[in-house]
Tab-separated table of C-alpha atoms in Angstrom:
chain	number	residue	atom	x	y	z
A	1	UNK	CA	114.759	77.957	92.313
A	2	UNK	CA	114.003	77.014	95.878
A	3	UNK	CA	111.054	77.604	98.167
A	4	UNK	CA	110.388	76.475	101.703
A	5	UNK	CA	106.748	75.406	101.649
A	6	UNK	CA	105.139	74.840	105.041
A	7	UNK	CA	108.558	74.240	106.551
A	8	UNK	CA	109.803	71.816	103.898
A	9	UNK	CA	112.513	72.910	101.418
A	10	UNK	CA	111.356	72.306	97.844
A	11	UNK	CA	113.198	72.562	94.542
A	12	UNK	CA	111.036	74.350	91.949
A	13	UNK	CA	111.161	73.317	88.309
A	14	UNK	CA	108.624	75.796	86.918
A	15	UNK	CA	109.886	78.713	84.809
A	16	UNK	CA	110.399	82.027	86.697
A	17	UNK	CA	107.230	83.572	85.252
A	18	UNK	CA	105.031	80.652	86.346
A	19	UNK	CA	102.570	81.775	88.997
A	20	UNK	CA	103.143	80.632	92.557
A	21	UNK	CA	99.573	79.315	92.460
A	22	UNK	CA	100.387	77.029	89.543
A	23	UNK	CA	103.594	75.842	91.235
A	24	UNK	CA	101.807	75.090	94.512
A	25	UNK	CA	98.806	73.299	93.038
A	26	UNK	CA	100.189	71.591	89.933
A	27	UNK	CA	103.872	71.039	90.748
A	28	UNK	CA	103.803	70.520	94.516
A	29	UNK	CA	100.245	69.241	95.023
A	30	UNK	CA	99.442	71.859	97.674
A	31	UNK	CA	95.771	72.487	96.910
A	32	UNK	CA	94.449	74.754	99.677
A	33	UNK	CA	95.168	77.922	97.628
A	34	UNK	CA	92.215	78.070	95.235
A	35	UNK	CA	92.258	79.174	91.605
A	36	UNK	CA	89.296	81.547	91.655
A	37	UNK	CA	89.452	84.566	89.347
A	38	UNK	CA	93.191	84.218	88.675
A	39	UNK	CA	93.426	87.983	88.293
A	40	UNK	CA	93.895	89.086	91.887
A	41	UNK	CA	90.322	90.094	92.571
A	42	UNK	CA	88.894	87.292	94.710
A	43	UNK	CA	91.627	86.499	97.248
A	44	UNK	CA	91.050	82.720	97.258
A	45	UNK	CA	94.668	81.946	96.306
A	46	UNK	CA	96.219	84.031	99.105
A	47	UNK	CA	99.215	82.464	100.863
A	48	UNK	CA	101.868	83.851	103.179
A	49	UNK	CA	105.202	84.724	101.584
A	50	UNK	CA	107.751	85.355	104.331
A	51	UNK	CA	104.844	85.932	106.699
A	52	UNK	CA	102.893	88.449	104.626
A	53	UNK	CA	99.750	87.605	102.643
A	54	UNK	CA	100.201	87.607	98.891
A	55	UNK	CA	98.108	86.561	95.881
A	56	UNK	CA	99.678	83.352	94.600
A	57	UNK	CA	97.987	83.911	91.224
A	58	UNK	CA	99.783	87.259	90.741
A	59	UNK	CA	103.196	86.179	91.977
A	60	UNK	CA	105.806	85.013	89.464
A	61	UNK	CA	107.689	82.316	91.314
A	62	UNK	CA	110.987	83.796	90.100
A	63	UNK	CA	110.306	86.918	92.173
A	64	UNK	CA	110.211	84.994	95.465
A	65	UNK	CA	113.106	82.548	94.993
A	66	UNK	CA	114.345	81.459	98.429
A	67	UNK	CA	111.209	82.578	100.293
A	68	UNK	CA	109.136	80.775	102.892
A	69	UNK	CA	105.588	80.034	101.762
A	70	UNK	CA	102.846	79.111	104.188
A	71	UNK	CA	99.449	77.747	103.175
A	72	UNK	CA	96.518	76.368	105.170
A	73	UNK	CA	98.321	73.017	105.207
A	74	UNK	CA	100.955	74.739	107.350
A	75	UNK	CA	98.517	76.190	109.896
A	76	UNK	CA	97.227	73.088	111.646
A	77	UNK	CA	96.024	69.533	111.153
A	78	UNK	CA	92.451	68.191	111.512
A	79	UNK	CA	93.263	66.858	114.977
A	80	UNK	CA	95.179	69.976	116.005
A	81	UNK	CA	93.598	73.034	114.418
A	82	UNK	CA	95.287	76.403	114.850
A	83	UNK	CA	93.578	78.950	117.099
A	84	UNK	CA	92.241	80.767	114.033
A	85	UNK	CA	90.945	77.560	112.455
A	86	UNK	CA	89.205	76.707	115.744
A	87	UNK	CA	87.573	80.140	115.738
A	88	UNK	CA	86.398	79.639	112.130
A	89	UNK	CA	84.945	76.248	113.096
A	90	UNK	CA	83.234	77.518	116.239
A	91	UNK	CA	81.723	80.535	114.506
A	92	UNK	CA	80.660	78.655	111.330
A	93	UNK	CA	82.813	80.986	109.256
A	94	UNK	CA	82.862	78.621	106.263
A	95	UNK	CA	79.897	77.911	104.035
A	96	UNK	CA	80.946	76.546	100.648
A	97	UNK	CA	84.556	76.953	101.816
A	98	UNK	CA	86.072	78.202	98.564
A	99	UNK	CA	87.182	81.549	100.000
A	100	UNK	CA	88.152	80.090	103.377
A	101	UNK	CA	91.814	79.334	102.658
A	102	UNK	CA	92.481	82.882	101.515
A	103	UNK	CA	90.483	84.349	104.405
A	104	UNK	CA	92.446	82.234	106.884
A	105	UNK	CA	95.825	83.291	105.529
A	106	UNK	CA	94.926	87.001	105.421
A	107	UNK	CA	93.462	86.793	108.937
A	108	UNK	CA	96.476	84.879	110.242
A	109	UNK	CA	98.740	87.684	109.013
A	110	UNK	CA	96.369	90.342	110.376
A	111	UNK	CA	96.536	88.845	113.865
A	112	UNK	CA	100.291	88.256	113.623
A	113	UNK	CA	100.852	91.973	112.929
A	114	UNK	CA	98.926	92.861	116.069
A	115	UNK	CA	95.410	93.178	114.643
A	116	UNK	CA	92.657	93.541	117.232
A	117	UNK	CA	88.971	92.541	117.283
A	118	UNK	CA	88.009	95.936	115.810
A	119	UNK	CA	85.517	95.013	113.111
A	120	UNK	CA	86.391	97.874	110.767
A	121	UNK	CA	90.084	96.990	110.929
A	122	UNK	CA	89.233	93.354	110.172
A	123	UNK	CA	87.094	94.424	107.207
A	124	UNK	CA	89.978	96.510	105.893
A	125	UNK	CA	92.415	93.602	106.320
A	126	UNK	CA	90.049	91.238	104.475
A	127	UNK	CA	88.911	93.791	101.857
A	128	UNK	CA	90.505	91.840	99.027
A	129	UNK	CA	88.668	88.620	99.872
A	130	UNK	CA	85.319	87.846	98.327
A	131	UNK	CA	82.868	85.364	99.898
A	132	UNK	CA	80.148	84.687	97.345
A	133	UNK	CA	78.075	82.903	100.009
A	134	UNK	CA	78.151	86.408	101.596
A	135	UNK	CA	79.044	84.900	104.966
A	136	UNK	CA	81.070	87.892	106.035
A	137	UNK	CA	79.467	88.413	109.456
A	138	UNK	CA	80.529	84.964	110.682
A	139	UNK	CA	83.986	85.342	109.179
A	140	UNK	CA	84.535	88.659	110.948
A	141	UNK	CA	83.135	87.149	114.184
A	142	UNK	CA	85.709	84.365	113.918
A	143	UNK	CA	88.660	86.665	113.206
A	144	UNK	CA	87.627	88.968	116.067
A	145	UNK	CA	87.402	85.977	118.435
A	146	UNK	CA	90.824	84.713	117.404
A	147	UNK	CA	92.296	88.220	117.755
A	148	UNK	CA	90.927	88.353	121.313
A	149	UNK	CA	92.364	84.914	122.050
A	150	UNK	CA	88.969	83.309	122.779
A	151	UNK	CA	89.131	79.589	123.578
A	152	UNK	CA	86.606	77.077	122.264
A	153	UNK	CA	85.395	73.601	123.132
A	154	UNK	CA	84.833	72.280	119.628
A	155	UNK	CA	83.277	69.027	120.859
A	156	UNK	CA	80.396	71.128	122.157
A	157	UNK	CA	80.364	73.240	118.991
A	158	UNK	CA	80.079	70.206	116.734
A	159	UNK	CA	77.468	68.358	118.732
A	160	UNK	CA	75.358	71.368	119.544
A	161	UNK	CA	75.002	74.510	117.487
A	162	UNK	CA	76.336	73.093	114.249
A	163	UNK	CA	73.659	70.442	114.093
A	164	UNK	CA	71.020	73.022	114.972
A	165	UNK	CA	72.223	75.156	112.089
A	166	UNK	CA	71.923	72.177	109.775
A	167	UNK	CA	68.233	71.948	110.567
A	168	UNK	CA	68.279	69.985	113.806
A	169	UNK	CA	69.938	66.862	112.442
A	170	UNK	CA	71.347	64.872	115.331
B	1	UNK	CA	100.162	78.040	80.083
B	2	UNK	CA	102.220	80.354	77.944
B	3	UNK	CA	105.735	81.046	79.182
B	4	UNK	CA	108.234	83.674	78.224
B	5	UNK	CA	111.031	82.136	76.246
B	6	UNK	CA	113.527	84.361	78.039
B	7	UNK	CA	113.256	85.747	81.584
B	8	UNK	CA	115.689	88.474	82.620
B	9	UNK	CA	116.360	88.913	86.342
B	10	UNK	CA	118.578	91.991	86.814
B	11	UNK	CA	120.118	92.496	90.261
B	12	UNK	CA	120.762	96.252	89.914
B	13	UNK	CA	119.185	99.273	88.280
B	14	UNK	CA	122.138	99.567	85.873
B	15	UNK	CA	121.716	95.941	84.830
B	16	UNK	CA	117.969	96.471	84.349
B	17	UNK	CA	118.687	99.430	82.063
B	18	UNK	CA	121.247	97.437	80.075
B	19	UNK	CA	118.933	94.441	79.684
B	20	UNK	CA	116.006	96.675	78.698
B	21	UNK	CA	118.068	98.080	75.830
B	22	UNK	CA	115.806	99.918	73.408
B	23	UNK	CA	112.818	98.127	74.917
B	24	UNK	CA	112.011	96.278	71.742
B	25	UNK	CA	110.063	93.098	72.517
B	26	UNK	CA	110.518	93.505	76.287
B	27	UNK	CA	107.624	92.963	78.723
B	28	UNK	CA	108.305	94.592	82.095
B	29	UNK	CA	107.194	92.632	85.167
B	30	UNK	CA	107.426	94.656	88.385
B	31	UNK	CA	104.890	93.619	91.045
B	32	UNK	CA	103.111	91.367	88.568
B	33	UNK	CA	99.584	92.371	89.556
B	34	UNK	CA	98.710	93.597	86.055
B	35	UNK	CA	100.964	91.486	83.834
B	36	UNK	CA	100.474	88.033	85.399
B	37	UNK	CA	96.705	87.844	84.724
B	38	UNK	CA	97.373	88.960	81.154
B	39	UNK	CA	99.695	85.967	80.749
B	40	UNK	CA	97.491	83.529	82.680
B	41	UNK	CA	94.428	84.372	80.587
B	42	UNK	CA	96.375	84.207	77.330
B	43	UNK	CA	96.040	87.865	76.385
B	44	UNK	CA	99.783	88.375	76.069
B	45	UNK	CA	102.644	85.946	75.466
B	46	UNK	CA	105.912	87.694	76.340
B	47	UNK	CA	109.016	86.597	74.492
B	48	UNK	CA	111.400	88.568	76.760
B	49	UNK	CA	110.295	89.386	80.294
B	50	UNK	CA	112.291	91.821	82.412
B	51	UNK	CA	111.550	91.122	86.075
B	52	UNK	CA	112.327	94.093	88.319
B	53	UNK	CA	111.833	92.369	91.692
B	54	UNK	CA	115.580	92.199	92.420
B	55	UNK	CA	116.726	95.321	90.574
B	56	UNK	CA	116.829	97.653	93.570
B	57	UNK	CA	114.318	100.098	92.094
B	58	UNK	CA	112.143	99.934	95.235
B	59	UNK	CA	113.665	103.031	96.842
B	60	UNK	CA	112.010	105.931	98.645
B	61	UNK	CA	113.947	109.074	99.537
B	62	UNK	CA	112.058	111.829	101.344
B	63	UNK	CA	114.831	113.224	103.542
B	64	UNK	CA	115.172	116.716	102.074
B	65	UNK	CA	112.719	118.979	100.279
B	66	UNK	CA	112.556	116.643	97.276
B	67	UNK	CA	110.865	113.234	97.293
B	68	UNK	CA	112.224	110.546	94.955
B	69	UNK	CA	110.243	107.343	94.447
B	70	UNK	CA	111.781	104.304	92.749
B	71	UNK	CA	109.549	102.806	90.064
B	72	UNK	CA	109.364	99.408	91.773
B	73	UNK	CA	108.414	100.777	95.195
B	74	UNK	CA	105.310	98.930	96.463
B	75	UNK	CA	102.258	101.214	96.441
B	76	UNK	CA	101.714	100.517	100.172
B	77	UNK	CA	104.982	102.220	101.081
B	78	UNK	CA	103.639	105.605	99.931
B	79	UNK	CA	101.776	105.593	103.262
B	80	UNK	CA	105.142	106.641	104.738
B	81	UNK	CA	104.641	110.031	103.033
B	82	UNK	CA	101.482	110.834	105.019
B	83	UNK	CA	103.152	113.788	106.779
B	84	UNK	CA	104.811	115.281	103.697
B	85	UNK	CA	102.277	114.595	100.937
B	86	UNK	CA	98.960	113.629	102.473
B	87	UNK	CA	97.155	113.372	99.128
B	88	UNK	CA	99.597	110.830	97.700
B	89	UNK	CA	99.499	108.672	100.848
B	90	UNK	CA	95.699	108.817	100.985
B	91	UNK	CA	95.385	107.917	97.313
B	92	UNK	CA	97.807	104.994	97.761
B	93	UNK	CA	95.864	103.631	100.733
B	94	UNK	CA	92.736	103.617	98.573
B	95	UNK	CA	94.286	101.428	95.878
B	96	UNK	CA	92.699	97.961	95.762
B	97	UNK	CA	93.365	96.069	99.021
B	98	UNK	CA	96.074	95.272	101.571
B	99	UNK	CA	97.725	92.515	99.559
B	100	UNK	CA	97.620	94.265	96.177
B	101	UNK	CA	99.037	97.490	97.629
B	102	UNK	CA	101.999	95.555	99.022
B	103	UNK	CA	102.658	93.795	95.717
B	104	UNK	CA	101.738	96.346	93.048
B	105	UNK	CA	104.360	98.985	92.325
B	106	UNK	CA	104.198	102.743	91.844
B	107	UNK	CA	105.688	102.382	88.361
B	108	UNK	CA	103.209	99.696	87.361
B	109	UNK	CA	100.313	101.822	88.563
B	110	UNK	CA	101.556	104.911	86.719
B	111	UNK	CA	102.470	103.066	83.510
B	112	UNK	CA	99.405	100.812	83.282
B	113	UNK	CA	97.613	101.060	79.981
B	114	UNK	CA	93.948	101.979	79.890
B	115	UNK	CA	91.902	99.202	81.495
B	116	UNK	CA	89.366	97.252	79.480
B	117	UNK	CA	86.539	97.430	82.006
B	118	UNK	CA	87.693	100.032	84.483
B	119	UNK	CA	90.127	102.930	84.665
B	120	UNK	CA	93.653	102.399	85.971
B	121	UNK	CA	96.496	104.557	87.172
B	122	UNK	CA	95.187	105.867	90.517
B	123	UNK	CA	98.538	107.470	91.376
B	124	UNK	CA	98.725	109.496	88.159
B	125	UNK	CA	96.462	112.216	89.645
B	126	UNK	CA	98.579	113.028	92.703
B	127	UNK	CA	101.804	112.838	90.664
B	128	UNK	CA	100.371	115.186	88.016
B	129	UNK	CA	99.231	117.659	90.656
B	130	UNK	CA	102.687	117.455	92.250
B	131	UNK	CA	104.180	118.167	88.799
B	132	UNK	CA	106.495	115.182	89.329
B	133	UNK	CA	109.447	114.512	87.027
B	134	UNK	CA	109.661	111.059	85.490
B	135	UNK	CA	113.076	109.565	84.685
B	136	UNK	CA	112.795	106.804	82.124
B	137	UNK	CA	114.652	104.827	79.476
B	138	UNK	CA	113.383	104.480	75.942
B	139	UNK	CA	114.662	103.914	72.415
B	140	UNK	CA	116.171	107.439	72.583
B	141	UNK	CA	118.020	106.761	75.842
B	142	UNK	CA	117.378	108.293	79.267
B	143	UNK	CA	114.905	111.144	79.581
B	144	UNK	CA	113.706	113.183	82.547
B	145	UNK	CA	110.462	114.977	81.803
B	146	UNK	CA	107.225	116.104	83.471
B	147	UNK	CA	105.039	113.111	84.294
B	148	UNK	CA	102.320	114.684	82.118
B	149	UNK	CA	104.589	114.278	79.076
B	150	UNK	CA	105.748	110.830	80.183
B	151	UNK	CA	102.139	109.563	80.343
B	152	UNK	CA	101.665	110.455	76.693
B	153	UNK	CA	104.344	108.004	75.539
B	154	UNK	CA	104.770	105.636	78.490
B	155	UNK	CA	104.253	102.449	76.479
B	156	UNK	CA	107.619	100.956	75.570
B	157	UNK	CA	109.596	102.893	78.177
B	158	UNK	CA	111.197	101.707	81.416
B	159	UNK	CA	110.333	104.111	84.234
B	160	UNK	CA	113.180	104.430	86.751
B	161	UNK	CA	111.933	106.956	89.282
B	162	UNK	CA	109.651	109.893	89.971
B	163	UNK	CA	110.591	112.993	91.936
B	164	UNK	CA	108.869	116.153	93.097
B	165	UNK	CA	109.197	119.023	95.566
B	166	UNK	CA	107.266	118.591	98.808
B	167	UNK	CA	104.169	120.812	98.597
B	168	UNK	CA	102.905	123.253	101.229
B	169	UNK	CA	99.594	121.356	101.282
B	170	UNK	CA	97.831	118.636	99.345
B	171	UNK	CA	94.328	117.172	99.292
B	172	UNK	CA	92.658	114.146	97.720
B	173	UNK	CA	89.001	113.292	97.138
B	174	UNK	CA	87.565	110.219	95.433
B	175	UNK	CA	84.212	108.641	94.821
B	176	UNK	CA	84.058	105.988	97.502
B	177	UNK	CA	81.883	102.916	97.459
B	178	UNK	CA	81.017	101.084	100.668
B	179	UNK	CA	82.671	97.915	99.408
B	180	UNK	CA	86.001	97.142	97.855
B	181	UNK	CA	86.667	97.991	94.232
B	182	UNK	CA	89.685	97.245	92.140
B	183	UNK	CA	89.773	100.726	90.677
B	184	UNK	CA	88.618	104.194	91.634
B	185	UNK	CA	85.561	105.562	89.845
B	186	UNK	CA	86.880	109.119	89.839
B	187	UNK	CA	89.437	111.007	91.930
B	188	UNK	CA	90.771	114.567	92.159
B	189	UNK	CA	94.021	115.737	93.755
B	190	UNK	CA	94.946	119.286	94.668
B	191	UNK	CA	98.348	120.665	95.609
B	192	UNK	CA	99.358	124.088	96.878
B	193	UNK	CA	103.025	124.843	96.371
B	194	UNK	CA	105.253	126.806	98.720
B	195	UNK	CA	104.856	129.703	96.260
B	196	UNK	CA	101.039	129.572	96.565
B	197	UNK	CA	100.307	128.022	93.162
B	198	UNK	CA	97.315	125.645	93.140
B	199	UNK	CA	97.476	122.622	90.840
B	200	UNK	CA	94.621	120.193	90.238
B	201	UNK	CA	94.491	116.825	88.491
B	202	UNK	CA	91.946	114.079	87.959
B	203	UNK	CA	92.245	110.322	87.464
B	204	UNK	CA	89.973	107.523	86.355
B	205	UNK	CA	89.385	109.152	83.004
B	206	UNK	CA	89.752	107.796	79.506
B	207	UNK	CA	93.359	106.628	78.898
B	208	UNK	CA	95.180	108.408	81.735
B	209	UNK	CA	94.965	111.142	84.352
B	210	UNK	CA	95.184	114.812	83.446
B	211	UNK	CA	95.772	118.253	84.925
B	212	UNK	CA	92.728	120.531	85.169
B	213	UNK	CA	94.044	123.893	83.866
B	214	UNK	CA	90.622	125.575	83.567
B	215	UNK	CA	89.778	124.610	87.136
B	216	UNK	CA	93.218	125.785	88.316
B	217	UNK	CA	92.612	129.186	86.717
B	218	UNK	CA	89.393	129.495	88.736
B	219	UNK	CA	90.781	127.947	91.940
B	220	UNK	CA	89.836	131.005	94.027
B	221	UNK	CA	86.149	130.192	93.468
B	222	UNK	CA	85.484	126.475	94.154
B	223	UNK	CA	82.074	126.472	92.449
B	224	UNK	CA	83.465	128.042	89.279
B	225	UNK	CA	86.503	125.756	89.390
B	226	UNK	CA	84.284	122.690	89.689
B	227	UNK	CA	82.181	123.753	86.718
B	228	UNK	CA	85.280	124.595	84.671
B	229	UNK	CA	86.942	121.233	85.332
B	230	UNK	CA	84.537	119.393	83.034
B	231	UNK	CA	86.050	121.173	80.013
B	232	UNK	CA	89.522	119.824	80.888
B	233	UNK	CA	88.780	116.112	80.768
B	234	UNK	CA	87.886	113.343	78.382
B	235	UNK	CA	85.348	111.203	80.237
B	236	UNK	CA	84.623	107.606	79.419
B	237	UNK	CA	82.011	104.926	80.098
B	238	UNK	CA	83.153	101.712	81.724
B	239	UNK	CA	81.934	98.973	84.039
B	240	UNK	CA	82.259	101.205	87.114
B	241	UNK	CA	80.490	104.368	85.961
B	242	UNK	CA	79.206	106.258	82.948
B	243	UNK	CA	80.692	109.430	81.522
B	244	UNK	CA	77.351	111.071	82.473
B	245	UNK	CA	77.895	110.204	86.133
B	246	UNK	CA	81.537	111.264	86.095
B	247	UNK	CA	80.652	114.609	84.519
B	248	UNK	CA	78.277	115.312	87.412
B	249	UNK	CA	80.615	114.172	90.183
B	250	UNK	CA	83.836	115.802	88.936
B	251	UNK	CA	82.766	119.333	90.035
B	252	UNK	CA	81.876	117.986	93.494
B	253	UNK	CA	85.330	116.438	93.943
B	254	UNK	CA	87.055	119.613	92.721
B	255	UNK	CA	85.105	121.667	95.270
B	256	UNK	CA	85.961	119.215	98.065
B	257	UNK	CA	89.660	119.285	97.251
B	258	UNK	CA	89.760	123.089	97.096
B	259	UNK	CA	87.978	123.411	100.445
B	260	UNK	CA	90.393	120.889	102.008
B	261	UNK	CA	93.328	122.927	100.667
B	262	UNK	CA	91.749	126.055	102.143
B	263	UNK	CA	91.348	124.318	105.533
B	264	UNK	CA	95.034	123.358	105.436
B	265	UNK	CA	96.111	127.034	105.458
């Protein structure tokens, strides 16, 4: 079987019923999709399969032979974050970070299919994603900002508000 | 991780039927949303897995007066029936979340066994109220039968498609929580046929959905129909709700569905 993972063609050795999550993390070393509940309920393993968000833990790799898979590693790099990643950074949309990869991939697809900054529509798009830090307000703020195309100066974000939020550490 | 010793990947419906054979020892994998966690968590260890993803069973035909739904159609695609069968589209859009609706299939939802902690089979209610026919393969060959009969012996059969006549009107009501839930606590569907017959069905009950014949007989009086519905169902306790709660909310949903059907006149 073959997959194109973040733009790179990969030969897959796992059996067809192996989950995509297992293939990504254990066979290919792509670790942004998280193994949370491993029964489809938490959303932390969500990746894009041919551009649409899908639970890697529920997907037998044999069912997506030949597909393109995109994970957070394919969105941006630390020195060149994607617009959505910048919005998550600016709006402090990650706390412990465990749900963040899945949130990012679902939100990326939401915006790609023309999603707006309507908060109810964002909630519906992210309904399958659980944040146990309960940081939903910031996450929705970030997705709404990215959907609007807001621009951010992250040097100001990091030096200013972030430190304030950490208790004034400078 | 346990792996199937043999994985079958049919590329047509005919090949899927041939590979399924009499179904003995075959685990069907359609969308994977129910079966994959069972494998991952070691609750089942399939020896022969029949994967339907490439078998061409993901069809939807609603051109004429009859709707035919392939068993491997993703649940999300039922939204396309919003004009013809509002209740079925509304029920489908309430299943789980965006990603699960795109991956889970109609057949998987209808055929799911009773859940351990929560009811399953959201789509059974609308399909029962629509008096859909189920075409399936089993040890005795191919059978087309009312979905109500199919549900009674669905284990061990390969569902191929479901078909029904477009109704004059349909309505759906469910207990809704303000946050996402994997499964519906309780739901009622009503259908009025072109001939004026009213059919009612409920889901999220013990084992599988069911028609509500006592409520149907009293459909002209929503209060009486709601009260009568309780006699038609076997209610269960689970992680989402108690039988006590379901018994008290079922009449409310029946009344809501009947008033929606009345408004649709």
